[in-house]
Structures are given as C-alpha cells and as structure tokens.
Amino acid sequence: MIVVTGAAGFIASCLVSRLNQANFNDIVVVDNFSVVKKESNLKGKNIKEYVDRDGFFEWLDENYEEVEFIFHLGARTDTTEFNKDVFDLLNLNYSKKVWNACCEYQIPLVYASSAATYGSGTLGYDDDEATIPLLKPLNPYGESKNDFDIWALQQTAKPFFWAGLKFFNVYGPNEYHKGKMASVIFHAYNQIKEKGSMKLFRSHHPDFADGEQMRDFVYVKDVVEVCMFLMRHRKNSGIYNLGSGKARTFMALALNTFEAMGVTPEIDFMDTPENLRDNYQYFTEANMSNLRSIGYDRPFYTLEEGVKDYVQNYLIPGKYY
C-alpha cells in the first residue's frame, strides 16, 4: 500500500491519479474528509481506504507491515494565516510524528516543504542544506516548513530513504477548492471568463515594473513525476528544490492565459494589499541542479506548455486530473 496524506488536496490528489496511471491501486488516502468542496478531487480514483488524519497514526500502528511508501503532502498552506499555533499543530508536530513512525517502521518518506522557506531570497534559492538554518521565511507558513526541515536534518534517526521537496509556485488541475490560495492562472482564467480582462498586482519595488514580478511557476504534472521518480529511486536522501528552474513574469503568465483562452489581452493593475507588501516575494527561481544530479532527467513543462494544457484540457471543460 502507498499512503498519501493531504490526499483530497491539490497536489496530493493529482499524485493519486498519477499513481493509478502507473497501476498502483492500493492507495490509502489520509485527510480531513469533512471539507465537501474537496470531494471531487478524489472522485473516480482507485483508492483502497480512506483514513481520517486524526486517526492515521492508530491506523498505521495496525497496518505498517503493508505500507510500502508514504507521501506526506498534508499541511495547512494558507500564507495569509498568522496563527502560529495552527501551523505548529498541523505542519510541524504532525510531520514529526509521520517522520518518527517512518523511522520506527522503516517506511520510506517523501514530504512537502516549500519555497516559502526562502523568504525574500537574500540567500538565493539553492537547496544547500547548510544554509537552511539561516533562512528567514516571511510568514508563519514558511516558518513552519523551515522549522521542520531544520528538525529533520538534525535527527540521528532517519527513515532509510527520505526526501523533502521545496515546492515553488505550483499550478494545475484540482485546485478548484483553494479559493484565494489557488494559483494566479486559476484566478486569471476566472477573471477573463467573467470580465474579458484581468488585474495583476502593481509593483511596489523600484527594481520591478508592474507585471514584471517573477516567480518559478511549476506545473503540477511535473511535481507528481518527481514524486514518482523518488518513490522508485529510494537513495540520495535530502531536501530538494522542486520548481521549473526558470523564473517567469506575471505578465507572461497572464498573456499565456489570454492566448490559451483565445481572448485579446486586457490587463489592469491594482495595488498589492498593504498587509502583504512587506512579505511579498518579487523573484523566485529554483536551482534544480541537485535533483538533476541524482538522475532526474525529464524536461519540465514550459510556462507556455503548462498554461495551455491546464486552461484548454481542464479549466475550460471543468475537468479534474
């Protein structure tokens, strides 16, 4: 059996689908299944068992001998939430329990970290484990992810294989439920569909023109391919960046969305909300050399390819992956 936590969410539900495509059908999904708007993410997938996140460790104590691999992707991901206790509970302490269980039962583990750990990027975006304790995230979400990375690296007891993945700006199908935390492409599509135009945040940084803020946008289909690779690879444990390796502007993202929809571009700018300005990243770009060095050689979707596939094959027909 393969366990996927956070399975009703965006990235994890896409991973369940990809596992099914590879004929892995004994999937145990772990989540808080009371969130109705996430139900469609798992509809039609081959799933062996649903386990509530609060009962997971009891379930694992009884079933660990059958578990081949754990993907721990469940987390509170709201970057605008500032209650540190929420993140300590769901991101830090829950992850420690997953780690310790994987050590006890000798189960390999891949877990979700985040590019939010890099903060403003003053130390760059290299996944060098020596710099991880020096990073200064800009919000409690990023802090919780960095705190767990630091804790994991300090442990003398480790799963025989483990990898933490620093997800950059992931976009793609199955994020319909995410509301304000969905990708900019999702929001752009809906604005364009409704109004024929869209708004981007104005720049409040002298080095960046409006719309020229840059992010490493990575398509969710690439994210799940890396997860599949690591499940099979099972060596070279460590913390890895997971982006496309190429920063692109929000303007390019917007123009590609208009093109994929066949709509003439009309873009306006609005001020970035004041409560976000101090914590706003103007540039992110994953150094992907570490993952490449252990043998991952698949090309990543370009922004053009990813936006076109997402818009035309999922958003327009309202489909799930």
PDB file of C-alpha atoms in Angstrom:
ATOM      1  CA  MET A   1       0.000   0.000   0.000  1.00  0.00           C
ATOM      2  CA  ILE A   2       1.040   3.579  -0.654  1.00  0.00           C
ATOM      3  CA  VAL A   3      -0.117   6.262   1.785  1.00  0.00           C
ATOM      4  CA  VAL A   4      -0.812   9.819   0.589  1.00  0.00           C
ATOM      5  CA  THR A   5      -1.603  12.440   3.243  1.00  0.00           C
ATOM      6  CA  GLY A   6      -3.489  15.598   2.321  1.00  0.00           C
ATOM      7  CA  ALA A   7      -4.915  13.385  -0.402  1.00  0.00           C
ATOM      8  CA  ALA A   8      -8.068  15.389  -1.054  1.00  0.00           C
ATOM      9  CA  GLY A   9      -5.977  18.490  -1.729  1.00  0.00           C
ATOM     10  CA  PHE A  10      -4.496  19.875  -4.932  1.00  0.00           C
ATOM     11  CA  ILE A  11      -1.073  18.275  -5.407  1.00  0.00           C
ATOM     12  CA  ALA A  12      -1.802  15.072  -3.498  1.00  0.00           C
ATOM     13  CA  SER A  13      -4.972  14.261  -5.471  1.00  0.00           C
ATOM     14  CA  CYS A  14      -3.005  14.678  -8.700  1.00  0.00           C
ATOM     15  CA  LEU A  15      -0.401  12.286  -7.281  1.00  0.00           C
ATOM     16  CA  VAL A  16      -3.112   9.714  -6.520  1.00  0.00           C
ATOM     17  CA  SER A  17      -4.230   9.946 -10.154  1.00  0.00           C
ATOM     18  CA  ARG A  18      -0.654   9.540 -11.407  1.00  0.00           C
ATOM     19  CA  LEU A  19      -0.121   6.524  -9.134  1.00  0.00           C
ATOM     20  CA  ASN A  20      -3.287   4.971 -10.553  1.00  0.00           C
ATOM     21  CA  GLN A  21      -1.988   5.574 -14.084  1.00  0.00           C
ATOM     22  CA  ALA A  22       1.120   3.580 -13.106  1.00  0.00           C
ATOM     23  CA  ASN A  23      -1.128   0.727 -11.822  1.00  0.00           C
ATOM     24  CA  PHE A  24      -0.701   1.499  -8.133  1.00  0.00           C
ATOM     25  CA  ASN A  25      -4.251   0.958  -6.909  1.00  0.00           C
ATOM     26  CA  ASP A  26      -3.780   0.091  -3.218  1.00  0.00           C
ATOM     27  CA  ILE A  27      -3.715   3.756  -2.238  1.00  0.00           C
ATOM     28  CA  VAL A  28      -4.570   4.781   1.308  1.00  0.00           C
ATOM     29  CA  VAL A  29      -5.701   8.405   1.400  1.00  0.00           C
ATOM     30  CA  VAL A  30      -5.395  10.470   4.583  1.00  0.00           C
ATOM     31  CA  ASP A  31      -7.098  13.835   5.101  1.00  0.00           C
ATOM     32  CA  ASN A  32      -9.848  15.716   6.855  1.00  0.00           C
ATOM     33  CA  PHE A  33     -12.622  14.447   4.608  1.00  0.00           C
ATOM     34  CA  SER A  34     -15.272  16.770   6.056  1.00  0.00           C
ATOM     35  CA  VAL A  35     -14.344  19.501   3.530  1.00  0.00           C
ATOM     36  CA  VAL A  36     -17.083  18.969   0.934  1.00  0.00           C
ATOM     37  CA  LYS A  37     -15.536  21.192  -1.751  1.00  0.00           C
ATOM     38  CA  LYS A  38     -12.540  18.816  -2.000  1.00  0.00           C
ATOM     39  CA  GLU A  39     -14.619  15.686  -2.655  1.00  0.00           C
ATOM     40  CA  SER A  40     -14.425  15.908  -6.458  1.00  0.00           C
ATOM     41  CA  ASN A  41     -10.604  15.758  -6.355  1.00  0.00           C
ATOM     42  CA  LEU A  42     -10.746  12.052  -5.464  1.00  0.00           C
ATOM     43  CA  LYS A  43     -13.870  11.050  -7.370  1.00  0.00           C
ATOM     44  CA  GLY A  44     -13.321   8.121  -9.749  1.00  0.00           C
ATOM     45  CA  LYS A  45      -9.841   7.273  -8.455  1.00  0.00           C
ATOM     46  CA  ASN A  46      -8.789   3.786  -7.324  1.00  0.00           C
ATOM     47  CA  ILE A  47      -8.480   4.045  -3.550  1.00  0.00           C
ATOM     48  CA  LYS A  48      -8.161   1.182  -1.074  1.00  0.00           C
ATOM     49  CA  GLU A  49      -9.025   3.047   2.112  1.00  0.00           C
ATOM     50  CA  TYR A  50      -9.935   6.488   3.463  1.00  0.00           C
ATOM     51  CA  VAL A  51      -8.331   7.340   6.822  1.00  0.00           C
ATOM     52  CA  ASP A  52      -9.128  10.496   8.799  1.00  0.00           C
ATOM     53  CA  ARG A  53      -5.961  12.426   9.612  1.00  0.00           C
ATOM     54  CA  ASP A  54      -6.705  12.320  13.359  1.00  0.00           C
ATOM     55  CA  GLY A  55      -6.847   8.517  13.285  1.00  0.00           C
ATOM     56  CA  PHE A  56      -3.900   7.978  10.953  1.00  0.00           C
ATOM     57  CA  PHE A  57      -1.235   7.022  13.484  1.00  0.00           C
ATOM     58  CA  GLU A  58      -3.511   4.478  15.129  1.00  0.00           C
ATOM     59  CA  TRP A  59      -4.240   3.054  11.659  1.00  0.00           C
ATOM     60  CA  LEU A  60      -0.521   2.966  10.824  1.00  0.00           C
ATOM     61  CA  ASP A  61       0.327   1.113  14.045  1.00  0.00           C
ATOM     62  CA  GLU A  62      -2.026  -1.646  12.888  1.00  0.00           C
ATOM     63  CA  ASN A  63      -1.152  -1.688   9.174  1.00  0.00           C
ATOM     64  CA  TYR A  64       2.506  -0.646   8.856  1.00  0.00           C
ATOM     65  CA  GLU A  65       3.655  -4.037   7.565  1.00  0.00           C
ATOM     66  CA  GLU A  66       1.638  -3.495   4.382  1.00  0.00           C
ATOM     67  CA  VAL A  67       2.770   0.098   3.765  1.00  0.00           C
ATOM     68  CA  GLU A  68       5.435   0.450   1.069  1.00  0.00           C
ATOM     69  CA  PHE A  69       5.798   4.239   0.895  1.00  0.00           C
ATOM     70  CA  ILE A  70       4.397   7.420   2.463  1.00  0.00           C
ATOM     71  CA  PHE A  71       3.916  10.720   0.654  1.00  0.00           C
ATOM     72  CA  HIS A  72       3.257  13.277   3.373  1.00  0.00           C
ATOM     73  CA  LEU A  73       1.710  16.181   1.462  1.00  0.00           C
ATOM     74  CA  GLY A  74      -0.911  17.215   4.000  1.00  0.00           C
ATOM     75  CA  ALA A  75      -0.408  20.664   5.529  1.00  0.00           C
ATOM     76  CA  ARG A  76      -2.045  23.965   6.320  1.00  0.00           C
ATOM     77  CA  THR A  77      -0.915  26.030   3.311  1.00  0.00           C
ATOM     78  CA  ASP A  78      -2.536  29.431   3.888  1.00  0.00           C
ATOM     79  CA  THR A  79       0.263  32.019   3.646  1.00  0.00           C
ATOM     80  CA  THR A  80      -2.085  34.729   4.995  1.00  0.00           C
ATOM     81  CA  GLU A  81      -2.809  32.806   8.227  1.00  0.00           C
ATOM     82  CA  PHE A  82      -0.780  34.254  11.100  1.00  0.00           C
ATOM     83  CA  ASN A  83      -1.836  31.978  13.955  1.00  0.00           C
ATOM     84  CA  LYS A  84       1.428  30.133  14.617  1.00  0.00           C
ATOM     85  CA  ASP A  85      -0.313  27.538  16.792  1.00  0.00           C
ATOM     86  CA  VAL A  86      -2.240  26.238  13.767  1.00  0.00           C
ATOM     87  CA  PHE A  87       0.996  25.670  11.854  1.00  0.00           C
ATOM     88  CA  ASP A  88       2.759  24.128  14.857  1.00  0.00           C
ATOM     89  CA  LEU A  89      -0.058  21.607  15.181  1.00  0.00           C
ATOM     90  CA  LEU A  90      -0.675  20.654  11.548  1.00  0.00           C
ATOM     91  CA  ASN A  91       2.646  21.329   9.812  1.00  0.00           C
ATOM     92  CA  LEU A  92       5.405  20.898  12.376  1.00  0.00           C
ATOM     93  CA  ASN A  93       4.253  18.464  15.071  1.00  0.00           C
ATOM     94  CA  TYR A  94       2.140  16.242  12.806  1.00  0.00           C
ATOM     95  CA  SER A  95       5.099  15.967  10.404  1.00  0.00           C
ATOM     96  CA  LYS A  96       7.400  14.981  13.278  1.00  0.00           C
ATOM     97  CA  LYS A  97       5.007  12.152  14.134  1.00  0.00           C
ATOM     98  CA  VAL A  98       4.994  10.981  10.499  1.00  0.00           C
ATOM     99  CA  TRP A  99       8.804  11.052  10.420  1.00  0.00           C
ATOM    100  CA  ASN A 100       9.133   9.120  13.685  1.00  0.00           C
ATOM    101  CA  ALA A 101       6.650   6.492  12.513  1.00  0.00           C
ATOM    102  CA  CYS A 102       8.600   6.059   9.258  1.00  0.00           C
ATOM    103  CA  CYS A 103      11.770   5.564  11.333  1.00  0.00           C
ATOM    104  CA  GLU A 104      10.123   3.037  13.629  1.00  0.00           C
ATOM    105  CA  TYR A 105       8.522   1.025  10.845  1.00  0.00           C
ATOM    106  CA  GLN A 106      11.256   1.519   8.204  1.00  0.00           C
ATOM    107  CA  ILE A 107       8.972   3.155   5.654  1.00  0.00           C
ATOM    108  CA  PRO A 108      10.471   5.492   3.013  1.00  0.00           C
ATOM    109  CA  LEU A 109       9.099   9.041   3.075  1.00  0.00           C
ATOM    110  CA  VAL A 110       8.666  11.999   0.744  1.00  0.00           C
ATOM    111  CA  TYR A 111       7.289  15.129   2.391  1.00  0.00           C
ATOM    112  CA  ALA A 112       6.267  18.582   1.202  1.00  0.00           C
ATOM    113  CA  SER A 113       8.438  21.535   2.120  1.00  0.00           C
ATOM    114  CA  SER A 114       8.063  24.890   0.371  1.00  0.00           C
ATOM    115  CA  ALA A 115       9.896  27.671  -1.441  1.00  0.00           C
ATOM    116  CA  ALA A 116       8.277  29.939   1.159  1.00  0.00           C
ATOM    117  CA  THR A 117      11.200  28.853   3.362  1.00  0.00           C
ATOM    118  CA  TYR A 118      13.492  31.113   1.286  1.00  0.00           C
ATOM    119  CA  GLY A 119      11.759  34.310   2.398  1.00  0.00           C
ATOM    120  CA  SER A 120      12.854  37.355   0.395  1.00  0.00           C
ATOM    121  CA  GLY A 121      15.564  35.303  -1.333  1.00  0.00           C
ATOM    122  CA  THR A 122      18.509  37.259   0.050  1.00  0.00           C
ATOM    123  CA  LEU A 123      20.385  33.958   0.471  1.00  0.00           C
ATOM    124  CA  GLY A 124      19.386  32.767  -3.006  1.00  0.00           C
ATOM    125  CA  TYR A 125      17.337  29.721  -3.979  1.00  0.00           C
ATOM    126  CA  ASP A 126      19.923  26.956  -3.715  1.00  0.00           C
ATOM    127  CA  ASP A 127      18.784  23.860  -1.834  1.00  0.00           C
ATOM    128  CA  ASP A 128      22.058  23.711   0.071  1.00  0.00           C
ATOM    129  CA  GLU A 129      21.266  22.059   3.393  1.00  0.00           C
ATOM    130  CA  ALA A 130      23.972  24.097   5.144  1.00  0.00           C
ATOM    131  CA  THR A 131      22.010  27.327   4.540  1.00  0.00           C
ATOM    132  CA  ILE A 132      18.623  26.007   5.717  1.00  0.00           C
ATOM    133  CA  PRO A 133      19.100  27.099   9.374  1.00  0.00           C
ATOM    134  CA  LEU A 134      19.983  30.604   8.132  1.00  0.00           C
ATOM    135  CA  LEU A 135      16.815  31.141   6.077  1.00  0.00           C
ATOM    136  CA  LYS A 136      14.286  33.760   7.181  1.00  0.00           C
ATOM    137  CA  PRO A 137      10.772  32.988   5.885  1.00  0.00           C
ATOM    138  CA  LEU A 138       8.338  35.893   5.606  1.00  0.00           C
ATOM    139  CA  ASN A 139       5.277  34.275   7.197  1.00  0.00           C
ATOM    140  CA  PRO A 140       4.321  31.595   9.764  1.00  0.00           C
ATOM    141  CA  TYR A 141       3.555  29.084   6.989  1.00  0.00           C
ATOM    142  CA  GLY A 142       7.105  29.371   5.630  1.00  0.00           C
ATOM    143  CA  GLU A 143       8.494  29.274   9.157  1.00  0.00           C
ATOM    144  CA  SER A 144       6.650  26.032   9.925  1.00  0.00           C
ATOM    145  CA  LYS A 145       8.058  24.390   6.801  1.00  0.00           C
ATOM    146  CA  ASN A 146      11.584  25.597   7.519  1.00  0.00           C
ATOM    147  CA  ASP A 147      11.328  24.554  11.160  1.00  0.00           C
ATOM    148  CA  PHE A 148      10.528  21.019  10.077  1.00  0.00           C
ATOM    149  CA  ASP A 149      13.366  20.948   7.506  1.00  0.00           C
ATOM    150  CA  ILE A 150      15.800  22.040  10.245  1.00  0.00           C
ATOM    151  CA  TRP A 151      14.408  19.447  12.658  1.00  0.00           C
ATOM    152  CA  ALA A 152      14.634  16.659  10.043  1.00  0.00           C
ATOM    153  CA  LEU A 153      18.277  17.449   9.284  1.00  0.00           C
ATOM    154  CA  GLN A 154      19.116  17.364  12.998  1.00  0.00           C
ATOM    155  CA  GLN A 155      17.701  13.888  13.579  1.00  0.00           C
ATOM    156  CA  THR A 156      20.048  10.977  14.157  1.00  0.00           C
ATOM    157  CA  ALA A 157      17.170   8.569  13.468  1.00  0.00           C
ATOM    158  CA  LYS A 158      16.049   8.877   9.858  1.00  0.00           C
ATOM    159  CA  PRO A 159      13.909   6.777   7.509  1.00  0.00           C
ATOM    160  CA  PHE A 160      16.160   4.622   5.312  1.00  0.00           C
ATOM    161  CA  PHE A 161      15.103   6.890   2.430  1.00  0.00           C
ATOM    162  CA  TRP A 162      13.554  10.323   2.807  1.00  0.00           C
ATOM    163  CA  ALA A 163      13.217  13.472   0.716  1.00  0.00           C
ATOM    164  CA  GLY A 164      11.789  16.913   1.445  1.00  0.00           C
ATOM    165  CA  LEU A 165      10.547  18.792  -1.623  1.00  0.00           C
ATOM    166  CA  LYS A 166      10.589  22.594  -1.676  1.00  0.00           C
ATOM    167  CA  PHE A 167       7.603  23.248  -3.934  1.00  0.00           C
ATOM    168  CA  PHE A 168       7.777  26.556  -5.788  1.00  0.00           C
ATOM    169  CA  ASN A 169       4.639  28.093  -7.390  1.00  0.00           C
ATOM    170  CA  VAL A 170       2.665  25.004  -8.331  1.00  0.00           C
ATOM    171  CA  TYR A 171      -0.334  25.372 -10.648  1.00  0.00           C
ATOM    172  CA  GLY A 172      -2.628  22.992 -12.458  1.00  0.00           C
ATOM    173  CA  PRO A 173      -5.846  20.948 -12.229  1.00  0.00           C
ATOM    174  CA  ASN A 174      -7.577  20.025  -8.958  1.00  0.00           C
ATOM    175  CA  GLU A 175      -7.139  23.427  -7.296  1.00  0.00           C
ATOM    176  CA  TYR A 176     -10.794  24.448  -7.767  1.00  0.00           C
ATOM    177  CA  HIS A 177     -11.365  24.311  -3.989  1.00  0.00           C
ATOM    178  CA  LYS A 178      -8.465  26.554  -2.946  1.00  0.00           C
ATOM    179  CA  GLY A 179     -10.174  29.943  -3.112  1.00  0.00           C
ATOM    180  CA  LYS A 180      -7.763  32.852  -2.602  1.00  0.00           C
ATOM    181  CA  MET A 181      -4.825  30.413  -2.293  1.00  0.00           C
ATOM    182  CA  ALA A 182      -5.316  28.992  -5.813  1.00  0.00           C
ATOM    183  CA  SER A 183      -2.713  29.816  -8.462  1.00  0.00           C
ATOM    184  CA  VAL A 184      -2.666  33.118 -10.324  1.00  0.00           C
ATOM    185  CA  ILE A 185      -3.514  31.206 -13.513  1.00  0.00           C
ATOM    186  CA  PHE A 186      -6.715  29.894 -11.934  1.00  0.00           C
ATOM    187  CA  HIS A 187      -7.732  33.406 -10.849  1.00  0.00           C
ATOM    188  CA  ALA A 188      -6.713  34.892 -14.208  1.00  0.00           C
ATOM    189  CA  TYR A 189      -8.832  32.344 -16.075  1.00  0.00           C
ATOM    190  CA  ASN A 190     -11.890  33.125 -13.966  1.00  0.00           C
ATOM    191  CA  GLN A 191     -11.450  36.902 -14.265  1.00  0.00           C
ATOM    192  CA  ILE A 192     -11.026  36.703 -18.032  1.00  0.00           C
ATOM    193  CA  LYS A 193     -14.006  34.360 -18.382  1.00  0.00           C
ATOM    194  CA  GLU A 194     -16.199  36.701 -16.345  1.00  0.00           C
ATOM    195  CA  LYS A 195     -14.995  40.144 -17.497  1.00  0.00           C
ATOM    196  CA  GLY A 196     -12.799  39.655 -20.564  1.00  0.00           C
ATOM    197  CA  SER A 197      -9.972  41.299 -18.612  1.00  0.00           C
ATOM    198  CA  MET A 198      -7.835  40.679 -15.537  1.00  0.00           C
ATOM    199  CA  LYS A 199      -5.908  42.505 -12.825  1.00  0.00           C
ATOM    200  CA  LEU A 200      -2.349  41.978 -11.640  1.00  0.00           C
ATOM    201  CA  PHE A 201      -0.694  43.416  -8.555  1.00  0.00           C
ATOM    202  CA  ARG A 202       1.140  46.668  -9.130  1.00  0.00           C
ATOM    203  CA  SER A 203       4.836  46.604  -8.265  1.00  0.00           C
ATOM    204  CA  HIS A 204       5.896  48.456  -5.124  1.00  0.00           C
ATOM    205  CA  HIS A 205       9.594  47.774  -5.713  1.00  0.00           C
ATOM    206  CA  PRO A 206      11.771  50.195  -7.721  1.00  0.00           C
ATOM    207  CA  ASP A 207      13.614  47.362  -9.494  1.00  0.00           C
ATOM    208  CA  PHE A 208      10.462  45.762 -10.925  1.00  0.00           C
ATOM    209  CA  ALA A 209       7.980  47.295 -13.365  1.00  0.00           C
ATOM    210  CA  ASP A 210       4.268  46.496 -12.973  1.00  0.00           C
ATOM    211  CA  GLY A 211       3.679  42.893 -14.031  1.00  0.00           C
ATOM    212  CA  GLU A 212       7.402  42.127 -14.132  1.00  0.00           C
ATOM    213  CA  GLN A 213       7.480  40.462 -10.705  1.00  0.00           C
ATOM    214  CA  MET A 214       8.877  36.977 -11.307  1.00  0.00           C
ATOM    215  CA  ARG A 215       8.109  33.526  -9.951  1.00  0.00           C
ATOM    216  CA  ASP A 216       9.184  29.983 -10.692  1.00  0.00           C
ATOM    217  CA  PHE A 217       5.859  28.539 -11.872  1.00  0.00           C
ATOM    218  CA  VAL A 218       5.909  24.727 -11.945  1.00  0.00           C
ATOM    219  CA  TYR A 219       3.158  22.582 -13.459  1.00  0.00           C
ATOM    220  CA  VAL A 220       1.636  20.027 -11.096  1.00  0.00           C
ATOM    221  CA  LYS A 221       2.207  17.240 -13.641  1.00  0.00           C
ATOM    222  CA  ASP A 222       5.962  17.819 -13.247  1.00  0.00           C
ATOM    223  CA  VAL A 223       5.642  17.777  -9.459  1.00  0.00           C
ATOM    224  CA  VAL A 224       3.993  14.354  -9.455  1.00  0.00           C
ATOM    225  CA  GLU A 225       6.571  12.980 -11.924  1.00  0.00           C
ATOM    226  CA  VAL A 226       9.337  13.923  -9.473  1.00  0.00           C
ATOM    227  CA  CYS A 227       7.403  12.178  -6.680  1.00  0.00           C
ATOM    228  CA  MET A 228       7.150   9.047  -8.834  1.00  0.00           C
ATOM    229  CA  PHE A 229      10.872   9.198  -9.587  1.00  0.00           C
ATOM    230  CA  LEU A 230      11.799   9.441  -5.907  1.00  0.00           C
ATOM    231  CA  MET A 231       9.490   6.566  -4.976  1.00  0.00           C
ATOM    232  CA  ARG A 232      11.401   4.346  -7.385  1.00  0.00           C
ATOM    233  CA  HIS A 233      14.853   5.868  -6.771  1.00  0.00           C
ATOM    234  CA  ARG A 234      14.978   5.484  -2.960  1.00  0.00           C
ATOM    235  CA  LYS A 235      18.508   6.742  -2.477  1.00  0.00           C
ATOM    236  CA  ASN A 236      20.233  10.132  -2.134  1.00  0.00           C
ATOM    237  CA  SER A 237      18.076  11.246   0.798  1.00  0.00           C
ATOM    238  CA  GLY A 238      17.855  15.001   1.379  1.00  0.00           C
ATOM    239  CA  ILE A 239      15.981  18.227   0.714  1.00  0.00           C
ATOM    240  CA  TYR A 240      15.410  19.215  -2.906  1.00  0.00           C
ATOM    241  CA  ASN A 241      14.036  22.214  -4.760  1.00  0.00           C
ATOM    242  CA  LEU A 242      11.075  21.468  -6.991  1.00  0.00           C
ATOM    243  CA  GLY A 243      10.404  24.226  -9.474  1.00  0.00           C
ATOM    244  CA  SER A 244      10.763  24.533 -13.226  1.00  0.00           C
ATOM    245  CA  GLY A 245      14.188  26.134 -12.773  1.00  0.00           C
ATOM    246  CA  LYS A 246      13.091  29.160 -14.818  1.00  0.00           C
ATOM    247  CA  ALA A 247      11.596  32.359 -13.364  1.00  0.00           C
ATOM    248  CA  ARG A 248       8.849  33.956 -15.480  1.00  0.00           C
ATOM    249  CA  THR A 249       6.921  37.206 -15.100  1.00  0.00           C
ATOM    250  CA  PHE A 250       3.305  37.513 -14.042  1.00  0.00           C
ATOM    251  CA  MET A 251       2.789  39.406 -17.289  1.00  0.00           C
ATOM    252  CA  ALA A 252       3.948  36.363 -19.289  1.00  0.00           C
ATOM    253  CA  LEU A 253       1.629  34.169 -17.252  1.00  0.00           C
ATOM    254  CA  ALA A 254      -1.314  36.497 -17.923  1.00  0.00           C
ATOM    255  CA  LEU A 255      -0.615  36.775 -21.656  1.00  0.00           C
ATOM    256  CA  ASN A 256      -0.353  32.997 -21.972  1.00  0.00           C
ATOM    257  CA  THR A 257      -3.688  32.597 -20.202  1.00  0.00           C
ATOM    258  CA  PHE A 258      -5.377  35.033 -22.608  1.00  0.00           C
ATOM    259  CA  GLU A 259      -3.819  33.186 -25.560  1.00  0.00           C
ATOM    260  CA  ALA A 260      -4.915  29.752 -24.312  1.00  0.00           C
ATOM    261  CA  MET A 261      -8.466  31.118 -23.989  1.00  0.00           C
ATOM    262  CA  GLY A 262      -8.398  32.823 -27.390  1.00  0.00           C
ATOM    263  CA  VAL A 263      -9.143  36.233 -25.830  1.00  0.00           C
ATOM    264  CA  THR A 264      -7.491  39.581 -26.683  1.00  0.00           C
ATOM    265  CA  PRO A 265      -5.361  40.646 -23.680  1.00  0.00           C
ATOM    266  CA  GLU A 266      -6.692  43.389 -21.409  1.00  0.00           C
ATOM    267  CA  ILE A 267      -4.665  43.778 -18.208  1.00  0.00           C
ATOM    268  CA  ASP A 268      -5.069  46.342 -15.429  1.00  0.00           C
ATOM    269  CA  PHE A 269      -3.066  46.794 -12.238  1.00  0.00           C
ATOM    270  CA  MET A 270      -4.156  47.153  -8.631  1.00  0.00           C
ATOM    271  CA  ASP A 271      -2.162  47.957  -5.509  1.00  0.00           C
ATOM    272  CA  THR A 272      -0.810  44.990  -3.594  1.00  0.00           C
ATOM    273  CA  PRO A 273      -2.749  44.902  -0.289  1.00  0.00           C
ATOM    274  CA  GLU A 274      -0.758  46.634   2.431  1.00  0.00           C
ATOM    275  CA  ASN A 275      -0.818  43.606   4.725  1.00  0.00           C
ATOM    276  CA  LEU A 276       1.028  41.613   2.031  1.00  0.00           C
ATOM    277  CA  ARG A 277       3.559  44.183   0.831  1.00  0.00           C
ATOM    278  CA  ASP A 278       6.232  43.629   3.452  1.00  0.00           C
ATOM    279  CA  ASN A 279       6.128  39.869   2.885  1.00  0.00           C
ATOM    280  CA  TYR A 280       5.936  39.863  -0.906  1.00  0.00           C
ATOM    281  CA  GLN A 281       8.479  37.901  -2.956  1.00  0.00           C
ATOM    282  CA  TYR A 282       9.435  39.745  -6.162  1.00  0.00           C
ATOM    283  CA  PHE A 283      11.622  36.980  -7.572  1.00  0.00           C
ATOM    284  CA  THR A 284      11.905  33.228  -7.060  1.00  0.00           C
ATOM    285  CA  GLU A 285      13.797  30.704  -9.166  1.00  0.00           C
ATOM    286  CA  ALA A 286      14.662  27.157  -8.156  1.00  0.00           C
ATOM    287  CA  ASN A 287      18.204  25.939  -8.634  1.00  0.00           C
ATOM    288  CA  MET A 288      17.385  22.435  -9.868  1.00  0.00           C
ATOM    289  CA  SER A 289      20.936  21.083 -10.115  1.00  0.00           C
ATOM    290  CA  ASN A 290      20.643  18.854  -7.026  1.00  0.00           C
ATOM    291  CA  LEU A 291      17.640  16.919  -8.314  1.00  0.00           C
ATOM    292  CA  ARG A 292      19.255  16.656 -11.753  1.00  0.00           C
ATOM    293  CA  SER A 293      22.472  15.365 -10.162  1.00  0.00           C
ATOM    294  CA  ILE A 294      20.732  12.274  -8.760  1.00  0.00           C
ATOM    295  CA  GLY A 295      19.354  11.272 -12.149  1.00  0.00           C
ATOM    296  CA  TYR A 296      16.079  13.122 -12.734  1.00  0.00           C
ATOM    297  CA  ASP A 297      16.356  13.956 -16.423  1.00  0.00           C
ATOM    298  CA  ARG A 298      12.801  14.625 -17.634  1.00  0.00           C
ATOM    299  CA  PRO A 299      12.251  18.078 -19.174  1.00  0.00           C
ATOM    300  CA  PHE A 300       9.864  20.361 -17.296  1.00  0.00           C
ATOM    301  CA  TYR A 301       6.811  21.920 -18.906  1.00  0.00           C
ATOM    302  CA  THR A 302       7.487  25.452 -20.102  1.00  0.00           C
ATOM    303  CA  LEU A 303       5.040  28.089 -18.859  1.00  0.00           C
ATOM    304  CA  GLU A 304       3.533  28.174 -22.365  1.00  0.00           C
ATOM    305  CA  GLU A 305       3.006  24.401 -22.437  1.00  0.00           C
ATOM    306  CA  GLY A 306       1.687  24.159 -18.900  1.00  0.00           C
ATOM    307  CA  VAL A 307      -0.785  27.045 -19.153  1.00  0.00           C
ATOM    308  CA  LYS A 308      -2.152  25.768 -22.466  1.00  0.00           C
ATOM    309  CA  ASP A 309      -2.666  22.239 -21.119  1.00  0.00           C
ATOM    310  CA  TYR A 310      -4.230  23.479 -17.873  1.00  0.00           C
ATOM    311  CA  VAL A 311      -6.582  26.004 -19.469  1.00  0.00           C
ATOM    312  CA  GLN A 312      -7.685  24.006 -22.509  1.00  0.00           C
ATOM    313  CA  ASN A 313      -7.842  20.491 -21.065  1.00  0.00           C
ATOM    314  CA  TYR A 314      -9.001  21.193 -17.500  1.00  0.00           C
ATOM    315  CA  LEU A 315     -10.305  24.710 -16.801  1.00  0.00           C
ATOM    316  CA  ILE A 316     -12.420  25.218 -19.923  1.00  0.00           C
ATOM    317  CA  PRO A 317     -14.100  21.774 -19.744  1.00  0.00           C
ATOM    318  CA  GLY A 318     -14.138  21.861 -15.901  1.00  0.00           C
ATOM    319  CA  LYS A 319     -12.242  18.569 -15.632  1.00  0.00           C
ATOM    320  CA  TYR A 320     -10.095  17.054 -12.896  1.00  0.00           C
ATOM    321  CA  TYR A 321      -6.781  15.221 -13.209  1.00  0.00           C
TER     322      TYR A 321
END
